[in-house]
Amino acid sequence: MATLYEKWHKQAHPPVFREGSSAPPEQLLQAIWQRQRIRRSDLRATDGRRAAILHPGFLNLEAGPDFRRALVQMGNAKPFECDIEVDVLSNGWRQHGHDTNPAFGSVGLHVVWRAGAKGPSGLPVIELRNQLDAPIDQLATALGQAATSTPQNVRGRCSAPLRDLPGEGVADLLGQAARARLEAKASSLGAVARRATWEQALWEGLFPALGYKQNNWPMRRLAELLPELRRGLGQAPEPVVLLARLLGVGGLLPNQLDRGKLTNCYLRTLWDQWWRDRDRLAKRILPLSTWTFHGLRPANRPERRLALAAYWLAKRDFVTWLDDWICQPPKKPSPAAALLGHLAASDGYWSRHWTFDSGRFAAAKPLLGSGRLHDIAVNVILPWLHARATAAGNDGLVARVEERYFAWPKGQDNSRLKFVRQRLFGGRHIPLRGAALQQGLLQVQAGFCNHTNAVCDDCLFPDLVRRYSLENN
């Protein structure tokens, strides 16, 4: 049965498209492209070539093409940077005057719902209608309308009715939102599993999480290439072998051995592995420009994140351990501590270096902080387990995953959570016990706050809170 939150979320975002309609609106197609809800591993242009989307581009809210600075690879050609225009039909290119507008001269890919005549000449075209990762009506419900900019004022109109709601009522309402967020993330991972495997879906969740917001897309691309990268390695390869392939295909291996003695020795070890695979994988190598380094904390460098991923991939029981972990009753150490211990790893080189060029520090540093590991558990691993249990029809296991999700300890605070708390609660202190309620806050922001303006015009969430209060008094 749908919760009150779910019912009101659907009311706030009525489907913008239903199966059987002539064509979805362009706004929905833009949301699908932005979130890449497509069969990325087998995406084809209308001329039959494979299309690898290394980065979908940045949504453009000004005049001009819909997405700027995308990175695309067509077939085995060299990846290229371009703008992307999204239209419902091919003839939208001429109807909207893009063919005579100089601002569209940098468009290198035309994305449409249905391909046809009168499109741009000489540009590759991707037709979406048969290449989505879920039915279009489901995507319409999940994605809703494209989000507007984040509100700038601090306190929203919902803060008044929330102030009158007891703390336990706030927790219950946020819990409903948290459950919706868990199910949405599980649904996204399940879509990957339907076109690949459950293990591959897990990696395609973990790698982008390791890349965080700056390097989400190149990490996701490496995850998509894992079946090819792991070919011929057996069940338990050495981490250094996996890391050599990940860094090599990622375009992150330096060519010159002019570093310090220790680094030169380590680089030689990586190159001794990589040169054997370089020719076979040459057409998969990502341009270095795919990665973001500016403003990146040294601890978050992709080389270090990939070193951790290599250790996970090398653990023969990495996935089976998760199955056993979720089935075991809580015991000491706590489930959270046990999982974080399973995810933790060290590396002889990367635990003491930020980059290939940095000096060696005396004390070893973790490859990933405990706060980020907590985030990965809540945002990837638990949703993945939930999706598997749901697909198997195992209601008991679904309940166990949800129980662990709602019992998960609270994660680190951050600027986004602080902003949402101020927006919803003003100066009122609401103790959020557990990570799930933090997820509930983020879900309210994504489901309501991001779809309104600074003064909360037409936002239904304040009325949802009032109705909830009346029904529970």
Short mmCIF file of C-alpha atoms in Angstrom, two decimals, residues 57-412:
data_model
loop_
_atom_site.label_atom_id
_atom_site.label_comp_id
_atom_site.label_asym_id
_atom_site.label_seq_id
_atom_site.Cartn_x
_atom_site.Cartn_y
_atom_site.Cartn_z
CA GLY A 57 27.07 16.96 -20.96
CA PHE A 58 25.82 19.73 -18.69
CA LEU A 59 22.18 20.75 -18.92
CA ASN A 60 21.98 24.20 -20.49
CA LEU A 61 19.27 26.45 -19.05
CA GLU A 62 20.14 29.33 -21.39
CA ALA A 63 19.63 29.73 -25.14
CA GLY A 64 21.39 27.20 -27.34
CA PRO A 65 21.81 23.40 -27.35
CA ASP A 66 20.24 21.42 -24.51
CA PHE A 67 23.53 19.94 -23.24
CA ARG A 68 27.00 21.45 -23.35
CA ARG A 69 30.42 19.79 -23.43
CA ALA A 70 29.35 16.17 -23.71
CA LEU A 71 32.01 13.56 -24.42
CA VAL A 72 30.99 10.94 -26.97
CA GLN A 73 32.63 8.03 -28.77
CA MET A 74 31.05 6.68 -31.94
CA GLY A 75 32.13 3.16 -32.85
CA ASN A 76 35.89 2.81 -32.56
CA ALA A 77 36.59 6.43 -33.48
CA LYS A 78 38.38 8.78 -31.13
CA PRO A 79 36.14 10.31 -28.42
CA PHE A 80 35.09 13.87 -29.14
CA GLU A 81 33.60 16.74 -27.16
CA CYS A 82 30.42 18.29 -28.47
CA ASP A 83 27.09 19.85 -27.56
CA ILE A 84 23.91 17.77 -27.77
CA GLU A 85 20.44 18.78 -28.85
CA VAL A 86 17.39 16.80 -27.71
CA ASP A 87 14.19 16.87 -29.78
CA VAL A 88 11.05 14.76 -29.85
CA LEU A 89 11.28 14.23 -33.62
CA SER A 90 14.13 14.66 -36.09
CA ASN A 91 12.30 17.44 -37.91
CA GLY A 92 12.44 19.50 -34.73
CA TRP A 93 15.95 20.44 -35.84
CA ARG A 94 14.59 22.48 -38.73
CA GLN A 95 11.26 23.47 -37.16
CA HIS A 96 13.09 25.13 -34.27
CA GLY A 97 15.55 26.85 -36.60
CA HIS A 98 18.63 25.06 -35.30
CA ASP A 99 19.89 24.53 -38.86
CA THR A 100 20.34 28.29 -39.36
CA ASN A 101 21.34 29.24 -35.80
CA PRO A 102 25.13 29.60 -35.35
CA ALA A 103 24.73 28.74 -31.64
CA PHE A 104 24.06 25.15 -32.68
CA GLY A 105 27.21 24.82 -34.76
CA SER A 106 28.94 22.88 -31.98
CA VAL A 107 26.23 20.20 -31.80
CA GLY A 108 27.79 16.82 -32.53
CA LEU A 109 24.93 14.49 -31.63
CA HIS A 110 21.17 14.71 -32.13
CA VAL A 111 19.08 12.79 -29.59
CA VAL A 112 15.44 12.19 -30.49
CA TRP A 113 12.49 10.09 -29.41
CA ARG A 114 11.68 9.05 -32.98
CA ALA A 115 14.07 9.45 -35.90
CA GLY A 116 12.89 10.55 -39.31
CA ALA A 117 13.43 13.03 -42.09
CA LYS A 118 14.51 16.69 -41.95
CA GLY A 119 17.05 16.21 -39.18
CA PRO A 120 20.57 17.65 -39.19
CA SER A 121 22.73 16.43 -42.04
CA GLY A 122 26.03 14.78 -41.23
CA LEU A 123 25.38 14.33 -37.49
CA PRO A 124 24.96 10.99 -35.72
CA VAL A 125 21.44 10.48 -34.36
CA ILE A 126 20.36 8.44 -31.35
CA GLU A 127 16.74 7.33 -31.23
CA LEU A 128 15.66 6.78 -27.64
CA ARG A 129 12.30 5.03 -27.94
CA ASN A 130 13.68 1.48 -28.05
CA GLN A 131 16.81 2.08 -25.99
CA LEU A 132 15.53 3.01 -22.51
CA ASP A 133 16.43 1.03 -19.40
CA ALA A 134 12.80 0.96 -18.19
CA PRO A 135 9.33 1.53 -19.70
CA ILE A 136 8.73 5.17 -20.55
CA ASP A 137 5.71 5.49 -18.25
CA GLN A 138 7.82 4.30 -15.31
CA LEU A 139 10.54 6.80 -16.18
CA ALA A 140 7.94 9.55 -16.45
CA THR A 141 6.79 8.79 -12.91
CA ALA A 142 10.31 8.39 -11.53
CA LEU A 143 11.82 11.47 -13.14
CA GLY A 144 8.82 13.77 -13.20
CA GLN A 145 9.45 17.22 -14.47
CA ALA A 146 12.90 18.67 -14.82
CA ALA A 147 14.11 20.34 -11.64
CA THR A 148 14.52 24.06 -11.44
CA SER A 149 17.31 25.81 -9.60
CA THR A 150 17.66 25.30 -5.87
CA PRO A 151 15.65 27.82 -3.83
CA GLN A 152 17.73 30.65 -2.44
CA ASN A 153 15.77 31.69 0.64
CA VAL A 154 16.33 29.69 3.77
CA ARG A 155 12.91 28.95 5.20
CA GLY A 156 10.22 27.30 3.10
CA ARG A 157 6.44 27.50 3.52
CA CYS A 158 6.49 23.97 4.94
CA SER A 159 8.42 25.15 8.00
CA ALA A 160 5.22 26.52 9.61
CA PRO A 161 3.16 23.26 9.54
CA LEU A 162 6.28 21.24 10.38
CA ARG A 163 6.78 23.40 13.45
CA ASP A 164 3.37 22.28 14.72
CA LEU A 165 4.11 18.61 14.08
CA PRO A 166 5.55 16.59 17.00
CA GLY A 167 9.05 15.22 16.59
CA GLU A 168 7.82 11.64 16.20
CA GLY A 169 5.48 12.77 13.42
CA VAL A 170 8.34 14.48 11.59
CA ALA A 171 10.40 11.31 11.92
CA ASP A 172 7.56 9.16 10.56
CA LEU A 173 6.99 11.45 7.57
CA LEU A 174 10.71 11.56 6.78
CA GLY A 175 10.78 7.78 7.15
CA GLN A 176 8.14 7.50 4.43
CA ALA A 177 10.27 9.73 2.20
CA ALA A 178 13.35 7.63 3.02
CA ARG A 179 11.57 4.45 1.96
CA ALA A 180 10.61 6.10 -1.35
CA ARG A 181 14.26 7.06 -1.89
CA LEU A 182 15.45 3.52 -1.13
CA GLU A 183 12.96 2.05 -3.58
CA ALA A 184 13.87 4.56 -6.30
CA LYS A 185 17.57 3.76 -5.99
CA ALA A 186 16.79 0.03 -5.97
CA SER A 187 14.71 0.44 -9.12
CA SER A 188 17.59 2.16 -10.90
CA LEU A 189 20.00 -0.67 -10.00
CA GLY A 190 17.41 -3.23 -11.00
CA ALA A 191 17.26 -1.65 -14.45
CA VAL A 192 21.01 -2.26 -14.85
CA ALA A 193 20.61 -5.87 -13.70
CA ARG A 194 17.91 -6.51 -16.30
CA ARG A 195 20.29 -5.74 -19.15
CA ALA A 196 23.41 -7.20 -17.49
CA THR A 197 23.81 -9.17 -14.23
CA TRP A 198 23.24 -8.40 -10.57
CA GLU A 199 26.97 -8.30 -9.93
CA GLN A 200 27.47 -5.87 -12.80
CA ALA A 201 24.67 -3.70 -11.41
CA LEU A 202 26.52 -3.55 -8.10
CA TRP A 203 29.74 -2.38 -9.75
CA GLU A 204 27.87 0.21 -11.81
CA GLY A 205 26.55 1.56 -8.53
CA LEU A 206 29.83 1.43 -6.62
CA PHE A 207 32.15 2.97 -9.20
CA PRO A 208 30.20 6.23 -9.70
CA ALA A 209 29.90 6.51 -5.91
CA LEU A 210 33.68 6.27 -5.69
CA GLY A 211 33.97 9.03 -8.29
CA TYR A 212 31.61 11.22 -6.29
CA LYS A 213 30.17 14.24 -8.09
CA GLN A 214 33.35 15.36 -9.87
CA ASN A 215 34.20 12.07 -11.60
CA ASN A 216 30.92 10.21 -11.61
CA TRP A 217 30.77 9.69 -15.38
CA PRO A 218 34.29 8.39 -16.16
CA MET A 219 34.03 6.03 -13.19
CA ARG A 220 30.69 4.82 -14.47
CA ARG A 221 32.20 4.20 -17.90
CA LEU A 222 34.98 2.10 -16.39
CA ALA A 223 32.36 0.07 -14.53
CA GLU A 224 30.51 -0.55 -17.78
CA LEU A 225 33.75 -1.83 -19.32
CA LEU A 226 34.49 -4.24 -16.45
CA PRO A 227 33.39 -7.41 -18.28
CA GLU A 228 35.96 -6.59 -20.95
CA LEU A 229 38.62 -5.44 -18.48
CA ARG A 230 38.32 -8.59 -16.36
CA ARG A 231 38.52 -10.97 -19.32
CA GLY A 232 41.08 -13.71 -18.86
CA LEU A 233 41.94 -12.85 -15.25
CA GLY A 234 40.24 -15.74 -13.45
CA GLN A 235 38.36 -15.49 -10.19
CA ALA A 236 41.04 -14.02 -7.93
CA PRO A 237 43.52 -11.82 -9.85
CA GLU A 238 46.07 -9.69 -8.07
CA PRO A 239 44.82 -6.16 -7.34
CA VAL A 240 47.80 -4.66 -9.16
CA VAL A 241 46.76 -6.42 -12.38
CA LEU A 242 43.23 -5.04 -12.15
CA LEU A 243 44.50 -1.60 -11.21
CA ALA A 244 46.86 -1.54 -14.19
CA ARG A 245 43.93 -2.14 -16.53
CA LEU A 246 41.69 0.37 -14.76
CA LEU A 247 44.34 3.10 -14.79
CA GLY A 248 45.36 2.22 -18.35
CA VAL A 249 41.87 2.35 -19.81
CA GLY A 250 41.17 5.39 -17.66
CA GLY A 251 44.07 7.19 -19.33
CA LEU A 252 45.63 7.78 -15.92
CA LEU A 253 48.97 5.98 -16.28
CA PRO A 254 51.89 8.42 -16.79
CA ASN A 255 54.14 7.62 -19.72
CA GLN A 256 57.38 9.00 -18.29
CA LEU A 257 59.24 7.27 -15.48
CA ASP A 258 60.95 10.36 -14.06
CA ARG A 259 59.51 10.25 -10.55
CA GLY A 260 61.19 9.17 -7.34
CA LYS A 261 62.72 5.74 -6.94
CA LEU A 262 59.71 4.17 -5.20
CA THR A 263 57.25 5.64 -7.71
CA ASN A 264 59.38 4.55 -10.67
CA CYS A 265 59.45 1.00 -9.31
CA TYR A 266 55.68 1.01 -8.78
CA LEU A 267 55.01 2.49 -12.22
CA ARG A 268 57.16 -0.16 -13.84
CA THR A 269 55.11 -2.84 -12.11
CA LEU A 270 51.90 -1.31 -13.48
CA TRP A 271 53.33 -0.91 -16.97
CA ASP A 272 54.63 -4.49 -16.95
CA GLN A 273 50.97 -5.48 -16.66
CA TRP A 274 49.43 -2.80 -18.85
CA TRP A 275 51.59 -3.18 -21.94
CA ARG A 276 50.22 -6.73 -22.41
CA ASP A 277 46.66 -5.41 -22.61
CA ARG A 278 47.14 -1.97 -24.11
CA ASP A 279 46.71 -2.92 -27.77
CA ARG A 280 43.59 -5.00 -27.11
CA LEU A 281 41.98 -2.20 -25.10
CA ALA A 282 43.38 0.78 -27.01
CA LYS A 283 40.01 1.81 -28.43
CA ARG A 284 38.51 1.88 -24.93
CA ILE A 285 41.02 4.29 -23.40
CA LEU A 286 39.37 7.42 -22.01
CA PRO A 287 40.80 10.84 -22.81
CA LEU A 288 42.44 12.45 -19.80
CA SER A 289 40.05 15.37 -20.28
CA THR A 290 37.23 13.09 -19.15
CA TRP A 291 38.43 13.48 -15.56
CA THR A 292 38.01 16.47 -13.29
CA PHE A 293 41.05 17.40 -11.17
CA HIS A 294 40.45 21.09 -10.56
CA GLY A 295 39.17 21.71 -7.05
CA LEU A 296 39.49 18.03 -6.18
CA ARG A 297 40.76 17.16 -2.71
CA PRO A 298 43.96 15.07 -2.97
CA ALA A 299 42.35 12.23 -1.02
CA ASN A 300 39.64 12.00 -3.69
CA ARG A 301 41.97 11.51 -6.65
CA PRO A 302 40.59 8.90 -9.06
CA GLU A 303 43.83 6.88 -8.93
CA ARG A 304 43.30 6.22 -5.21
CA ARG A 305 39.61 5.43 -5.70
CA LEU A 306 40.47 2.95 -8.44
CA ALA A 307 43.06 1.34 -6.18
CA LEU A 308 40.26 0.63 -3.72
CA ALA A 309 38.01 -0.65 -6.51
CA ALA A 310 40.77 -3.00 -7.63
CA TYR A 311 40.94 -4.51 -4.13
CA TRP A 312 37.18 -5.01 -4.11
CA LEU A 313 37.25 -6.66 -7.51
CA ALA A 314 40.10 -8.94 -6.46
CA LYS A 315 38.21 -10.28 -3.42
CA ARG A 316 36.66 -13.55 -4.49
CA ASP A 317 33.95 -13.34 -1.85
CA PHE A 318 33.14 -9.64 -2.20
CA VAL A 319 29.61 -10.22 -3.52
CA THR A 320 28.81 -13.49 -1.72
CA TRP A 321 29.87 -11.89 1.57
CA LEU A 322 27.14 -9.28 1.10
CA ASP A 323 24.55 -12.01 0.64
CA ASP A 324 25.67 -13.68 3.85
CA TRP A 325 25.86 -10.37 5.71
CA ILE A 326 22.29 -9.33 5.00
CA CYS A 327 20.95 -12.75 6.04
CA GLN A 328 22.74 -12.81 9.38
CA PRO A 329 20.99 -11.44 12.47
CA PRO A 330 22.61 -8.35 14.04
CA LYS A 331 25.53 -9.23 16.29
CA LYS A 332 28.84 -7.83 17.45
CA PRO A 333 30.45 -6.15 15.68
CA SER A 334 27.38 -4.28 14.49
CA PRO A 335 26.18 -4.85 10.92
CA ALA A 336 27.45 -1.38 9.98
CA ALA A 337 30.89 -2.03 11.48
CA ALA A 338 31.09 -5.42 9.77
CA LEU A 339 30.22 -3.97 6.37
CA LEU A 340 32.63 -1.08 6.72
CA GLY A 341 35.33 -3.57 7.63
CA HIS A 342 34.53 -5.54 4.48
CA LEU A 343 34.84 -2.38 2.37
CA ALA A 344 38.04 -1.08 3.97
CA ALA A 345 41.34 -1.83 2.26
CA SER A 346 44.91 -0.55 2.18
CA ASP A 347 47.49 -0.37 -0.58
CA GLY A 348 51.23 -0.35 -0.23
CA TYR A 349 51.57 2.65 -2.54
CA TRP A 350 48.27 4.55 -2.54
CA SER A 351 47.82 4.50 1.21
CA ARG A 352 50.90 6.72 1.39
CA HIS A 353 50.59 8.82 -1.80
CA TRP A 354 48.04 11.26 -3.23
CA THR A 355 49.32 11.04 -6.81
CA PHE A 356 52.19 9.61 -8.84
CA ASP A 357 53.95 12.96 -8.39
CA SER A 358 53.35 13.51 -4.69
CA GLY A 359 55.79 12.71 -1.95
CA ARG A 360 55.36 9.77 0.39
CA PHE A 361 53.73 10.59 3.72
CA ALA A 362 54.86 8.90 6.88
CA ALA A 363 51.54 7.58 8.19
CA ALA A 364 49.21 5.55 6.02
CA LYS A 365 45.88 7.19 5.14
CA PRO A 366 42.66 5.34 4.26
CA LEU A 367 41.79 4.98 0.60
CA LEU A 368 38.29 6.15 1.45
CA GLY A 369 36.99 7.89 4.54
CA SER A 370 34.46 6.26 6.85
CA GLY A 371 31.87 8.92 5.99
CA ARG A 372 31.97 8.08 2.30
CA LEU A 373 31.87 4.36 3.06
CA HIS A 374 28.70 4.99 5.08
CA ASP A 375 27.21 6.84 2.11
CA ILE A 376 28.05 3.96 -0.22
CA ALA A 377 26.37 1.50 2.13
CA VAL A 378 23.15 3.53 2.26
CA ASN A 379 23.04 4.71 -1.35
CA VAL A 380 24.34 1.64 -3.20
CA ILE A 381 24.72 -1.59 -1.24
CA LEU A 382 21.44 -1.60 0.68
CA PRO A 383 19.41 -0.47 -2.38
CA TRP A 384 21.14 -3.20 -4.43
CA LEU A 385 20.22 -5.85 -1.87
CA HIS A 386 16.68 -4.46 -1.77
CA ALA A 387 16.39 -4.67 -5.56
CA ARG A 388 17.59 -8.29 -5.62
CA ALA A 389 15.23 -9.33 -2.85
CA THR A 390 12.33 -7.59 -4.57
CA ALA A 391 13.11 -9.19 -7.94
CA ALA A 392 13.23 -12.61 -6.26
CA GLY A 393 9.89 -12.01 -4.54
CA ASN A 394 11.52 -12.63 -1.16
CA ASP A 395 9.36 -10.48 1.13
CA GLY A 396 11.22 -11.62 4.21
CA LEU A 397 14.55 -10.49 2.81
CA VAL A 398 13.05 -7.20 1.64
CA ALA A 399 11.90 -6.59 5.21
CA ARG A 400 15.36 -7.45 6.56
CA VAL A 401 17.03 -4.99 4.16
CA GLU A 402 14.59 -2.25 5.16
CA GLU A 403 15.13 -3.01 8.83
CA ARG A 404 18.88 -2.62 8.40
CA TYR A 405 18.40 0.52 6.32
CA PHE A 406 16.33 2.22 9.02
CA ALA A 407 18.72 1.07 11.75
CA TRP A 408 21.81 2.37 9.92
CA PRO A 409 23.76 4.92 11.98
CA LYS A 410 23.63 8.57 11.00
CA GLY A 411 26.20 9.70 8.48
CA GLN A 412 28.32 12.82 8.47
#
